[in-house]
Short mmCIF file of the C-alpha atoms (twelve columns), coordinates in Angstrom:
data_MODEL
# 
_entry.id   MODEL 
# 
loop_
_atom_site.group_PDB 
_atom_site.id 
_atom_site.type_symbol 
_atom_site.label_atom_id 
_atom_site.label_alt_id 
_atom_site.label_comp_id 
_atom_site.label_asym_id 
_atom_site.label_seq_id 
_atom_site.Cartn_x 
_atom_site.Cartn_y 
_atom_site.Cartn_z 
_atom_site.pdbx_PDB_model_num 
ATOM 1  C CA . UNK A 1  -10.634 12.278  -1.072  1 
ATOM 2  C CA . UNK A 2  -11.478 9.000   0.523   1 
ATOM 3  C CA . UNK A 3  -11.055 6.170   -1.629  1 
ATOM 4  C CA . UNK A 4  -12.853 2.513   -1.965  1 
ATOM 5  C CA . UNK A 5  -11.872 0.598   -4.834  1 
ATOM 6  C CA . UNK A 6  -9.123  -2.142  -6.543  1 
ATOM 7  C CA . UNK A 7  -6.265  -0.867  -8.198  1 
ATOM 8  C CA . UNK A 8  -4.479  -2.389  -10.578 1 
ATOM 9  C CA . UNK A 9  -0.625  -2.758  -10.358 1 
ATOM 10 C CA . UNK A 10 1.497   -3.426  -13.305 1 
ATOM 11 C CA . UNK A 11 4.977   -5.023  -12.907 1 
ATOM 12 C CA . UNK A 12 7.608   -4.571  -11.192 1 
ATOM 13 C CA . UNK A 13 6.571   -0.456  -10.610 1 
ATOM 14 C CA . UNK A 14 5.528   0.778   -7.252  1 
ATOM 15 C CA . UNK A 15 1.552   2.622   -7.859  1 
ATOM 16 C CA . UNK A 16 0.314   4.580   -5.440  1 
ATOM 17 C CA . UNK A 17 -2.653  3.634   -3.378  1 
ATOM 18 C CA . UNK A 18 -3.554  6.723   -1.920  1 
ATOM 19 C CA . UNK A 19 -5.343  9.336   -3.191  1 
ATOM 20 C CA . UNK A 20 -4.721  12.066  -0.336  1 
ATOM 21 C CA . UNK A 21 -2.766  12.194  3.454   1 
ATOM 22 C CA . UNK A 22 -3.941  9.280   5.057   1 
ATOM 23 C CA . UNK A 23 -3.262  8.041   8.398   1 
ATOM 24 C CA . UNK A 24 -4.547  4.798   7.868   1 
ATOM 25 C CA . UNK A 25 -5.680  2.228   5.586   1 
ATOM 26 C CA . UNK A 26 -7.512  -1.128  4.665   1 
ATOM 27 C CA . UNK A 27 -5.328  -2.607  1.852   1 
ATOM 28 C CA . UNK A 28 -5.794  -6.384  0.595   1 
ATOM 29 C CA . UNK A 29 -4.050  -8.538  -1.811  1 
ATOM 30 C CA . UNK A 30 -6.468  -9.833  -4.177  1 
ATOM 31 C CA . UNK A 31 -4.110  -11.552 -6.933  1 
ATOM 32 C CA . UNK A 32 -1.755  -14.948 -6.250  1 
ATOM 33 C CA . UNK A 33 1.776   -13.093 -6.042  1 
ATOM 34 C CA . UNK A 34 2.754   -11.633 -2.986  1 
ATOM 35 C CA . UNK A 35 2.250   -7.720  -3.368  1 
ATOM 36 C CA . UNK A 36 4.915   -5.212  -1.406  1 
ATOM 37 C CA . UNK A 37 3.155   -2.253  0.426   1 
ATOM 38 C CA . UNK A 38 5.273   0.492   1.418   1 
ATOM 39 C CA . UNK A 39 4.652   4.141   2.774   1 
ATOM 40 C CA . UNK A 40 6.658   7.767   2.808   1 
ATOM 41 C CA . UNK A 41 6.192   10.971  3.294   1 
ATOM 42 C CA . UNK A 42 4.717   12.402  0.044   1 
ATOM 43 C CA . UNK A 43 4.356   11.547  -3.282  1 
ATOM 44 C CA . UNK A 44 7.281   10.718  -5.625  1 
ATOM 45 C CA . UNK A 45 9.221   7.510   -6.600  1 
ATOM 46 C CA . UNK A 46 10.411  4.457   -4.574  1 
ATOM 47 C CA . UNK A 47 13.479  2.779   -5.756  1 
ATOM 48 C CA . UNK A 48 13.672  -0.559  -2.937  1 
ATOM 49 C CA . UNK A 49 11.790  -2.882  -1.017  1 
ATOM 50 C CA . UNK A 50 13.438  -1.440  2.156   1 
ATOM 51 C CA . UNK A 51 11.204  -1.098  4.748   1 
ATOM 52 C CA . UNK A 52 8.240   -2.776  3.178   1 
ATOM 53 C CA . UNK A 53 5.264   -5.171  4.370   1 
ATOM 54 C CA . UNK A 54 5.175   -8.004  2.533   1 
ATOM 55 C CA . UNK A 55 1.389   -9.589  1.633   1 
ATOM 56 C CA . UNK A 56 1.205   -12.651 0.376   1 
ATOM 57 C CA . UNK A 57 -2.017  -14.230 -1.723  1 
ATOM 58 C CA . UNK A 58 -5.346  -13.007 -0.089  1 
ATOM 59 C CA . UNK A 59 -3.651  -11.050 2.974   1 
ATOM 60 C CA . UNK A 60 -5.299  -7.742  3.906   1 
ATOM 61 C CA . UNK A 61 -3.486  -4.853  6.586   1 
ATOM 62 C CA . UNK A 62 -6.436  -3.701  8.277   1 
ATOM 63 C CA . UNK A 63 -7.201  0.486   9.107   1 
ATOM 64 C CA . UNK A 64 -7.083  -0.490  12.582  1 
ATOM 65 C CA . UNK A 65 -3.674  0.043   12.516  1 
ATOM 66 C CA . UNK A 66 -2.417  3.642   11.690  1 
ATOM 67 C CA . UNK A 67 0.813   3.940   9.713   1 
ATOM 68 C CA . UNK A 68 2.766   5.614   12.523  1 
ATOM 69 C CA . UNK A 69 2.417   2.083   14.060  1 
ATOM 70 C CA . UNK A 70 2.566   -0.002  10.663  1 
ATOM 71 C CA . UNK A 71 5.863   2.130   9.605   1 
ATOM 72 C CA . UNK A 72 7.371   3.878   12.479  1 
ATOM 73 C CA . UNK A 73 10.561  3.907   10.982  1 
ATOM 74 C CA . UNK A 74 8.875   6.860   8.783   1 
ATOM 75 C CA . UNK A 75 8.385   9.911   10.857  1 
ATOM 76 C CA . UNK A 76 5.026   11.385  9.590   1 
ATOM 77 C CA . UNK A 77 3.920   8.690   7.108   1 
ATOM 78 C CA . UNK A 78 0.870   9.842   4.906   1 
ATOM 79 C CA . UNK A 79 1.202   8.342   1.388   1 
ATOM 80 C CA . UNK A 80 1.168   4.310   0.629   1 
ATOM 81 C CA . UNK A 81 2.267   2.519   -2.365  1 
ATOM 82 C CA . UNK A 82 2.040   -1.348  -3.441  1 
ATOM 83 C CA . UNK A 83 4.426   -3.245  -6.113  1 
ATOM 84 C CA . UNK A 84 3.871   -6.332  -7.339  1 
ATOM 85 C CA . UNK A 85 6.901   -7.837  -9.639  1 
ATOM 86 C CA . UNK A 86 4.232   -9.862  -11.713 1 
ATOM 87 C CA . UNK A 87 1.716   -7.457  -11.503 1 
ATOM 88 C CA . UNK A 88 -1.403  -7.391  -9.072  1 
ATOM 89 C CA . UNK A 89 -4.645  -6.574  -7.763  1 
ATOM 90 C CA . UNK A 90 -5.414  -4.312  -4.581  1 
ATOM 91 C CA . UNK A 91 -8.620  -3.518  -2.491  1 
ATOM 92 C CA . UNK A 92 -7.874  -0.386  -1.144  1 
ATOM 93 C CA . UNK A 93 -10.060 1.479   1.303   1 
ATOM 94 C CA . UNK A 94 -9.208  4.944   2.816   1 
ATOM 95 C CA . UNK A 95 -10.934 7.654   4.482   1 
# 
């Protein structure tokens, strides 16, 4: 189901930003702590930052990039999740 909203993200617990596959995404960092985007294959939990994209205050990953080419270290990437260790705000946008 495409999504285009904020989501909320409490702290210091990866949320997930997706609400279906995706293959790409528009995701923003709308709060003033850097916020930790990070995708797998699937749902189910993250326990590290390994591998993440880091976006500090007001920084936005753009769907012009697909995840095969934002994480290609993830063979078939199609779910995304944020954390934020003070907690956050995301604009999401997804087809």
């Amino acid at each position: 189901m495409p999504a285009n909203d904020n989501v909320a993200l409490p702290a210091g617990a990866w949320t997930l930003l997706t609400s279906n596959d995706v293959t790409a995404l528009r995701v923003q960092n709308l709060g003033s702590e850097a916020v930790y985007i990070k995708a797998r294959v699937g749902t189910g939990a993250l326990s590290s930052l390994g591998g993440s994209i880091c976006l500090d205050s007001f920084m936005a990953l753009g769907a012009d990039m697909t995840l095969a080419d934002l994480f290609p270290g993830v063979p078939g990437a199609n779910r995304v999740y944020a954390l934020s260790e003070t907690g956050g705000l995301v604009s999401v946008s997804h087809a």
